[in-house]
CSV table of C-alpha atoms in Angstrom, one decimal:
chain,number,residue,atom,x,y,z
Y,1,MET,CA,160.3,-109.8,222.3
Y,2,ALA,CA,158.6,-106.9,220.6
Y,3,PRO,CA,155.1,-105.5,220.3
Y,4,ARG,CA,153.0,-106.7,217.4
Y,5,ARG,CA,150.0,-105.0,216.0
Y,6,GLY,CA,146.8,-107.0,216.2
Y,7,GLY,CA,143.5,-106.4,214.4
Y,8,SER,CA,142.5,-104.9,217.7
Y,9,GLY,CA,144.0,-101.7,216.5
Y,10,GLY,CA,146.9,-101.9,219.0
Y,11,PHE,CA,150.0,-103.9,219.6
Y,12,ASP,CA,150.2,-107.2,221.5
Y,13,ILE,CA,153.4,-109.0,222.6
Y,14,ASP,CA,155.2,-111.7,220.8
Y,15,VAL,CA,157.3,-114.4,222.5
Y,16,ASP,CA,161.0,-115.1,222.7
Y,17,THR,CA,163.7,-113.0,224.3
Y,18,SER,CA,167.3,-112.2,223.7
Y,19,ASP,CA,170.2,-109.8,224.4
Y,20,CYS,CA,170.4,-106.6,222.4
Y,21,ALA,CA,174.1,-107.0,221.6
Y,22,ALA,CA,173.8,-110.7,220.8
Y,23,ASP,CA,170.8,-111.2,218.6
Y,24,ALA,CA,168.5,-108.2,218.6
Y,25,PHE,CA,166.3,-108.3,215.5
Y,26,SER,CA,167.7,-111.7,214.7
Y,27,THR,CA,164.4,-113.2,213.5
Y,28,THR,CA,162.9,-112.5,210.1
Y,29,SER,CA,159.6,-111.5,211.7
Y,30,SER,CA,161.3,-108.8,213.8
Y,31,ARG,CA,163.2,-107.3,210.9
Y,32,VAL,CA,160.1,-107.3,208.7
Y,33,ARG,CA,158.1,-105.6,211.3
Y,34,ILE,CA,160.6,-102.8,212.1
Y,35,ALA,CA,161.0,-102.3,208.4
Y,36,PHE,CA,157.2,-101.8,208.0
Y,37,TYR,CA,157.2,-99.3,210.8
Y,38,ALA,CA,160.1,-97.4,209.4
Y,39,LEU,CA,158.6,-97.4,205.8
Y,40,PHE,CA,155.2,-96.1,206.8
Y,41,THR,CA,156.6,-93.6,209.2
Y,42,VAL,CA,158.2,-92.0,206.2
Y,43,VAL,CA,154.9,-92.3,204.2
Y,44,TYR,CA,152.9,-90.8,207.0
Y,45,ALA,CA,155.4,-87.9,207.3
Y,46,VAL,CA,155.1,-87.2,203.6
Y,47,LEU,CA,151.3,-87.2,203.9
Y,48,THR,CA,151.5,-84.9,206.9
Y,49,PHE,CA,153.7,-82.5,204.9
Y,50,LEU,CA,151.2,-82.5,202.0
Y,51,ALA,CA,148.3,-81.8,204.3
Y,52,ALA,CA,150.1,-78.9,205.9
Y,53,THR,CA,151.1,-77.5,202.5
Y,54,SER,CA,147.5,-77.7,201.3
Y,55,PHE,CA,146.3,-76.0,204.4
Y,56,LEU,CA,148.8,-73.2,204.2
Y,57,ARG,CA,147.9,-72.5,200.6
Y,58,SER,CA,144.2,-72.1,201.5
Y,59,LYS,CA,143.0,-68.5,201.7
Y,60,ARG,CA,140.3,-69.3,204.2
Y,61,LYS,CA,142.4,-71.1,206.8
Y,62,GLY,CA,139.9,-70.6,209.6
Y,63,LYS,CA,137.1,-72.3,207.7
Y,64,ALA,CA,139.5,-75.0,206.4
Y,65,LEU,CA,140.6,-75.8,210.0
Y,66,LEU,CA,137.0,-75.9,211.2
Y,67,GLN,CA,135.9,-78.3,208.5
Y,68,TRP,CA,138.9,-80.5,208.1
Y,69,TRP,CA,140.6,-80.6,211.6
Y,70,ALA,CA,139.8,-84.4,211.9
Y,71,LEU,CA,141.8,-85.1,208.7
Y,72,GLY,CA,145.0,-83.5,210.1
Y,73,GLY,CA,144.4,-85.0,213.6
Y,74,SER,CA,144.1,-88.4,212.1
Y,75,ILE,CA,147.4,-88.4,210.3
Y,76,LEU,CA,149.2,-86.8,213.3
Y,77,LEU,CA,148.0,-89.4,215.7
Y,78,GLY,CA,148.9,-92.2,213.2
Y,79,LEU,CA,152.4,-90.8,212.7
Y,80,LEU,CA,152.9,-90.5,216.5
Y,81,SER,CA,151.8,-94.1,217.0
Y,82,LEU,CA,154.3,-95.4,214.5
Y,83,ILE,CA,157.1,-93.4,216.0
Y,84,LEU,CA,156.3,-94.7,219.5
Y,85,SER,CA,156.1,-98.3,218.0
Y,86,ILE,CA,159.6,-98.0,216.6
Y,87,ILE,CA,160.9,-96.8,220.0
Y,88,LEU,CA,159.1,-99.5,221.9
Y,89,VAL,CA,160.3,-102.3,219.6
Y,90,ALA,CA,163.9,-101.1,219.9
Y,91,LEU,CA,163.7,-100.9,223.7
Y,92,ILE,CA,162.2,-104.4,224.0
Y,93,GLN,CA,164.7,-105.9,221.6
Y,94,CYS,CA,167.5,-104.5,223.7
Y,95,GLU,CA,165.7,-105.5,226.9
Y,96,VAL,CA,165.5,-101.9,228.1
Y,97,ALA,CA,161.7,-101.8,228.4
Y,98,GLY,CA,161.7,-104.2,231.4
Y,99,ASP,CA,159.5,-107.3,231.6
Y,100,ILE,CA,156.5,-108.2,229.5
Y,101,SER,CA,154.0,-106.4,231.7
Y,102,ASP,CA,156.0,-103.1,231.4
Y,103,ALA,CA,156.0,-103.5,227.6
Y,104,MET,CA,152.2,-104.1,227.5
Y,105,ARG,CA,151.5,-101.1,229.6
Y,106,ALA,CA,153.7,-98.9,227.4
Y,107,ASN,CA,151.6,-100.3,224.5
Y,108,ILE,CA,148.4,-98.8,225.8
Y,109,ALA,CA,149.2,-95.3,224.4
Y,110,ILE,CA,150.0,-96.8,221.0
Y,111,THR,CA,146.7,-98.6,220.9
Y,112,TRP,CA,144.7,-95.5,221.8
Y,113,LEU,CA,146.6,-93.4,219.2
Y,114,TYR,CA,146.1,-95.9,216.4
Y,115,SER,CA,142.4,-96.5,217.1
Y,116,VAL,CA,141.5,-92.8,217.4
Y,117,SER,CA,143.5,-92.1,214.2
Y,118,VAL,CA,141.4,-94.6,212.2
Y,119,TYR,CA,138.2,-93.4,213.8
Y,120,LEU,CA,138.9,-89.8,212.8
Y,121,MET,CA,139.6,-91.0,209.3
Y,122,ILE,CA,136.2,-92.6,209.1
Y,123,ALA,CA,134.6,-89.5,210.6
Y,124,VAL,CA,136.1,-87.4,207.8
Y,125,ILE,CA,134.6,-89.6,205.2
Y,126,MET,CA,131.1,-89.8,206.8
Y,127,VAL,CA,130.7,-86.0,207.5
Y,128,PRO,CA,132.7,-83.4,205.7
Y,129,ILE,CA,133.3,-85.3,202.4
Y,130,VAL,CA,129.7,-86.6,202.1
Y,131,ARG,CA,128.3,-83.2,203.1
Y,132,HIS,CA,130.4,-81.3,200.5
Y,133,LEU,CA,129.4,-83.8,197.8
Y,134,TYR,CA,125.7,-83.3,198.6
Y,135,MET,CA,126.1,-79.5,198.6
Y,136,ALA,CA,127.8,-79.7,195.2
Y,137,THR,CA,124.5,-81.1,193.8
Y,138,GLY,CA,122.5,-78.2,195.2
Y,139,LYS,CA,121.0,-80.2,198.0
Y,140,ILE,CA,120.8,-79.4,201.7
Y,141,ALA,CA,122.9,-82.0,203.6
Y,142,LYS,CA,121.5,-81.3,207.0
Y,143,LEU,CA,119.6,-84.6,207.5
Y,144,VAL,CA,122.4,-86.7,206.1
Y,145,THR,CA,124.9,-85.0,208.3
Y,146,ILE,CA,122.7,-85.5,211.4
Y,147,VAL,CA,122.3,-89.2,210.7
Y,148,ASN,CA,126.1,-89.7,210.1
Y,149,VAL,CA,127.0,-87.7,213.2
Y,150,VAL,CA,124.6,-89.8,215.4
Y,151,TYR,CA,126.2,-93.0,214.0
Y,152,LEU,CA,129.7,-91.7,214.7
Y,153,ALA,CA,128.7,-90.8,218.2
Y,154,LEU,CA,127.5,-94.4,218.8
Y,155,LEU,CA,130.7,-95.6,217.3
Y,156,ALA,CA,132.7,-93.4,219.6
Y,157,ILE,CA,131.0,-94.7,222.7
Y,158,ILE,CA,131.7,-98.3,221.7
Y,159,LEU,CA,135.4,-97.4,220.9
Y,160,VAL,CA,135.8,-95.7,224.3
Y,161,CYS,CA,134.3,-98.7,226.1
Y,162,TRP,CA,136.5,-101.2,224.3
Y,163,LEU,CA,139.7,-99.1,224.9
Y,164,ALA,CA,138.8,-98.6,228.5
Y,165,ILE,CA,138.4,-102.4,229.0
Y,166,TYR,CA,141.6,-103.0,227.1
Y,167,THR,CA,143.5,-100.4,229.3
Y,168,PHE,CA,142.1,-101.9,232.5
Y,169,ILE,CA,143.1,-105.4,231.5
Y,170,THR,CA,146.5,-104.5,230.3
Y,171,HIS,CA,147.3,-102.4,233.4
Y,172,SER,CA,145.9,-104.8,236.0
Y,173,GLN,CA,146.0,-108.4,234.7
Y,174,HIS,CA,149.3,-109.2,236.4
Y,175,THR,CA,148.1,-108.1,239.8
Y,176,GLY,CA,144.4,-109.3,240.0
Y,177,ASP,CA,142.4,-112.5,239.8
Y,178,TYR,CA,143.3,-114.6,236.8
Y,179,ASP,CA,139.9,-116.1,236.1
Y,180,TYR,CA,138.3,-112.6,236.3
Y,181,PHE,CA,140.6,-111.2,233.7
Y,182,ILE,CA,140.1,-114.2,231.4
Y,183,ASP,CA,136.4,-113.6,231.4
Y,184,LEU,CA,136.8,-109.9,230.9
Y,185,HIS,CA,139.2,-110.5,228.0
Y,186,ARG,CA,136.5,-112.5,226.2
Y,187,HIS,CA,134.1,-109.6,226.4
Y,188,ARG,CA,136.9,-107.3,225.1
Y,189,SER,CA,137.4,-109.5,222.2
Y,190,ARG,CA,133.8,-109.5,221.2
Y,191,ILE,CA,133.5,-105.7,221.6
Y,192,ALA,CA,136.6,-105.2,219.5
Y,193,VAL,CA,135.3,-107.3,216.6
Y,194,ALA,CA,131.8,-105.7,216.9
Y,195,TYR,CA,133.4,-102.2,216.8
Y,196,TYR,CA,135.4,-102.9,213.6
Y,197,ALA,CA,132.3,-104.4,212.0
Y,198,MET,CA,130.3,-101.2,212.8
Y,199,GLU,CA,133.2,-99.2,211.5
Y,200,ALA,CA,133.1,-101.0,208.2
Y,201,PHE,CA,129.3,-100.6,208.1
Y,202,GLY,CA,129.7,-96.9,208.6
Y,203,VAL,CA,132.1,-96.7,205.6
Y,204,LEU,CA,129.5,-98.7,203.6
Y,205,ILE,CA,126.8,-96.2,204.5
Y,206,ALA,CA,128.9,-93.3,203.4
Y,207,GLY,CA,130.1,-95.1,200.3
Y,208,THR,CA,126.5,-95.9,199.3
Y,209,MET,CA,125.6,-92.2,199.6
Y,210,MET,CA,128.5,-91.1,197.5
Y,211,LEU,CA,127.8,-93.7,194.8
Y,212,ILE,CA,124.2,-92.6,194.6
Y,213,LEU,CA,125.3,-89.0,194.1
Y,214,LEU,CA,127.8,-90.1,191.4
Y,215,VAL,CA,125.1,-92.0,189.5
Y,216,ARG,CA,122.3,-89.4,189.8
Y,217,HIS,CA,124.4,-86.4,189.0
Y,218,SER,CA,127.0,-88.0,186.7
Y,219,SER,CA,127.2,-84.9,184.4
Y,220,LEU,CA,128.2,-82.7,187.4
Y,221,TRP,CA,131.4,-84.5,188.3
Y,222,ARG,CA,134.6,-84.6,186.4
Y,223,TRP,CA,136.2,-87.9,185.8
Y,224,THR,CA,139.1,-87.2,188.2
Y,225,LEU,CA,136.7,-86.5,191.1
Y,226,LYS,CA,134.7,-89.6,190.3
Y,227,ALA,CA,137.8,-91.8,190.3
Y,228,GLN,CA,138.9,-90.3,193.6
Y,229,VAL,CA,135.6,-91.0,195.3
Y,230,LEU,CA,135.5,-94.6,194.0
Y,231,PHE,CA,139.1,-95.1,195.2
Y,232,LEU,CA,138.3,-93.6,198.6
Y,233,ILE,CA,135.4,-96.0,199.1
Y,234,VAL,CA,137.6,-99.1,198.1
Y,235,ALA,CA,140.5,-98.0,200.3
Y,236,ALA,CA,138.4,-97.2,203.4
Y,237,LEU,CA,136.5,-100.5,203.1
Y,238,GLY,CA,139.8,-102.3,202.7
Y,239,LEU,CA,141.1,-100.6,205.9
Y,240,THR,CA,138.1,-101.4,208.1
Y,241,LEU,CA,137.6,-104.9,206.8
Y,242,THR,CA,141.3,-105.7,207.3
Y,243,ASN,CA,141.0,-104.4,210.9
Y,244,MET,CA,138.0,-106.5,211.5
Y,245,ALA,CA,139.5,-109.7,210.0
Y,246,SER,CA,142.8,-109.2,211.8
Y,247,SER,CA,141.1,-108.6,215.1
Y,248,ALA,CA,139.0,-111.8,214.7
Y,249,ASP,CA,142.1,-113.8,213.7
Y,250,VAL,CA,144.1,-112.6,216.7
Y,251,TYR,CA,141.4,-113.2,219.3
Y,252,PHE,CA,139.7,-116.3,217.9
Y,253,GLY,CA,142.2,-117.8,215.4
Y,254,SER,CA,145.2,-120.1,215.8
Y,255,HIS,CA,147.7,-119.3,218.6
Y,256,ASP,CA,150.7,-120.9,216.9
Y,257,VAL,CA,153.6,-118.4,217.3
Y,258,ASN,CA,154.8,-118.8,213.7
Y,259,TYR,CA,151.4,-118.4,212.3
Y,260,LEU,CA,150.6,-115.3,214.4
Y,261,ASN,CA,153.9,-113.6,213.5
Y,262,LYS,CA,153.2,-114.1,209.7
Y,263,SER,CA,149.5,-113.1,210.0
Y,264,ILE,CA,150.2,-110.0,212.1
Y,265,ASN,CA,153.0,-108.8,209.8
Y,266,ALA,CA,150.7,-109.2,206.8
Y,267,SER,CA,147.8,-107.5,208.4
Y,268,LEU,CA,150.1,-104.7,209.6
Y,269,PHE,CA,151.3,-103.9,206.1
Y,270,ILE,CA,147.8,-104.0,204.7
Y,271,GLN,CA,146.3,-101.9,207.4
Y,272,LEU,CA,149.0,-99.2,207.0
Y,273,LEU,CA,148.8,-99.3,203.2
Y,274,PHE,CA,145.0,-98.9,203.1
Y,275,TYR,CA,145.2,-96.1,205.7
Y,276,SER,CA,147.8,-94.3,203.6
Y,277,CYS,CA,145.7,-94.6,200.5
Y,278,THR,CA,142.5,-93.5,202.3
Y,279,PHE,CA,144.2,-90.4,203.7
Y,280,ALA,CA,145.8,-89.4,200.4
Y,281,VAL,CA,142.6,-89.7,198.5
Y,282,ALA,CA,140.6,-87.9,201.2
Y,283,LEU,CA,143.2,-85.1,201.1
Y,284,PHE,CA,142.9,-84.8,197.3
Y,285,ILE,CA,139.1,-84.6,197.5
Y,286,ALA,CA,139.2,-82.0,200.2
Y,287,SER,CA,141.6,-79.9,198.1
Y,288,SER,CA,139.9,-80.6,194.8
Y,289,PRO,CA,139.2,-77.5,192.7
Y,290,HIS,CA,136.5,-79.5,190.9
Y,291,LEU,CA,134.5,-79.9,194.1
Y,292,SER,CA,135.0,-76.2,194.7
Y,293,ASP,CA,133.7,-75.4,191.2
Y,294,ALA,CA,130.6,-77.5,191.8
Y,295,ASN,CA,129.8,-75.9,195.1
Y,296,ARG,CA,130.1,-72.4,193.6
Y,297,ALA,CA,128.0,-73.4,190.6
Y,298,TYR,CA,125.2,-75.2,192.5
Y,299,PRO,CA,124.5,-73.5,195.9
Y,300,PRO,CA,122.2,-75.4,198.3
Y,301,VAL,CA,118.5,-75.4,197.4
Y,302,GLY,CA,116.8,-72.2,198.8
Y,303,THR,CA,119.9,-70.1,198.4
Y,304,ALA,CA,119.5,-67.2,196.0
Y,305,MET,CA,121.7,-67.4,193.0
Y,306,PRO,CA,124.2,-64.5,192.7
Y,307,PRO,CA,123.4,-61.9,190.1
Y,308,GLN,CA,124.8,-62.6,186.7
Y,309,GLN,CA,127.7,-60.4,185.6
Y,310,GLN,CA,127.8,-58.5,182.4
Y,311,ALA,CA,129.4,-60.0,179.5
Y,312,THR,CA,132.2,-57.4,179.6
Y,313,TYR,CA,133.4,-58.7,183.0
Y,314,HIS,CA,135.4,-61.7,183.7
Y,315,ASN,CA,135.1,-64.1,186.6
Y,316,PRO,CA,138.3,-64.4,188.7
Y,317,PRO,CA,140.2,-67.7,188.3
Y,318,VAL,CA,139.4,-70.5,190.7
Y,319,VAL,CA,142.2,-71.1,193.2
Y,320,PRO,CA,142.5,-74.6,194.5
Y,321,GLU,CA,142.2,-74.5,198.3
Y,322,LEU,CA,141.5,-76.8,201.2
Y,323,TYR,CA,137.9,-76.8,202.2
Y,324,SER,CA,137.5,-74.8,205.0
Y,325,PRO,CA,157.9,-108.9,220.2
Y,326,GLN,CA,158.7,-109.9,219.0
Y,327,LYS,CA,161.7,-112.1,218.6
């Protein structure tokens, strides 16, 4: 058996067992899943390299780190969750990880890493990206930032509650009262689906704000930045809605093994694909020289414009930089 990723943002356990030497990865589902893990581990590694390169090219590294730390933290946690997933799958296929309870306990860390990774990605969209787009129009983004931060704080509380319940159930369900854990599992399922619904709603809020800015200040944005913002909204909504649908399917859908294996493999690929697209576009926006140009040309309202230079002087060139089991 091997871990499978559910819409809960973690990895549950598939059925069937075998010897590593005899028929490890003998099923199509197991091979497909390990292939997805390996593929997106490479993709995440490339994205991590691009983010690091963009940061190193920035002249104001301290400001960039302060403003965009969540973006780097998100991809690093996601990459670590994939690496651990590959290791755990291999150990379970070769029956090194022990019984099912040991595998499920090992899965706790992966679930936390993946869930926090996605949360940080949503936080990047709702706070620094939205704030910089507002500032580029000459507006003060203080109120918008406060509203989004409060929403993210509420989202974080729900996430911690859900993960805490999940951790308690996974760690203790084989040693406690069965009926008690069944009842607790139902509450966990509802909280998980509610959390992903709120996550999608948060992206919708940020997306609406960005679309309003694009429409009202259309002449300010270059077409490349417009396309990046639109693609970011679509990819982020796709990620959160897929998480929500997959979570509801795992908890409340059919429990047929063949159906679950196919459904989970499909949702796994879509989740990782949408996350990769979301991160890539967010990185392009954070590093966009067009957004940098707009912020320099339109300082926030109430800020004195810099004195105009004489015609005989030349402005320095703008340098793109990063704003500060199965078997």
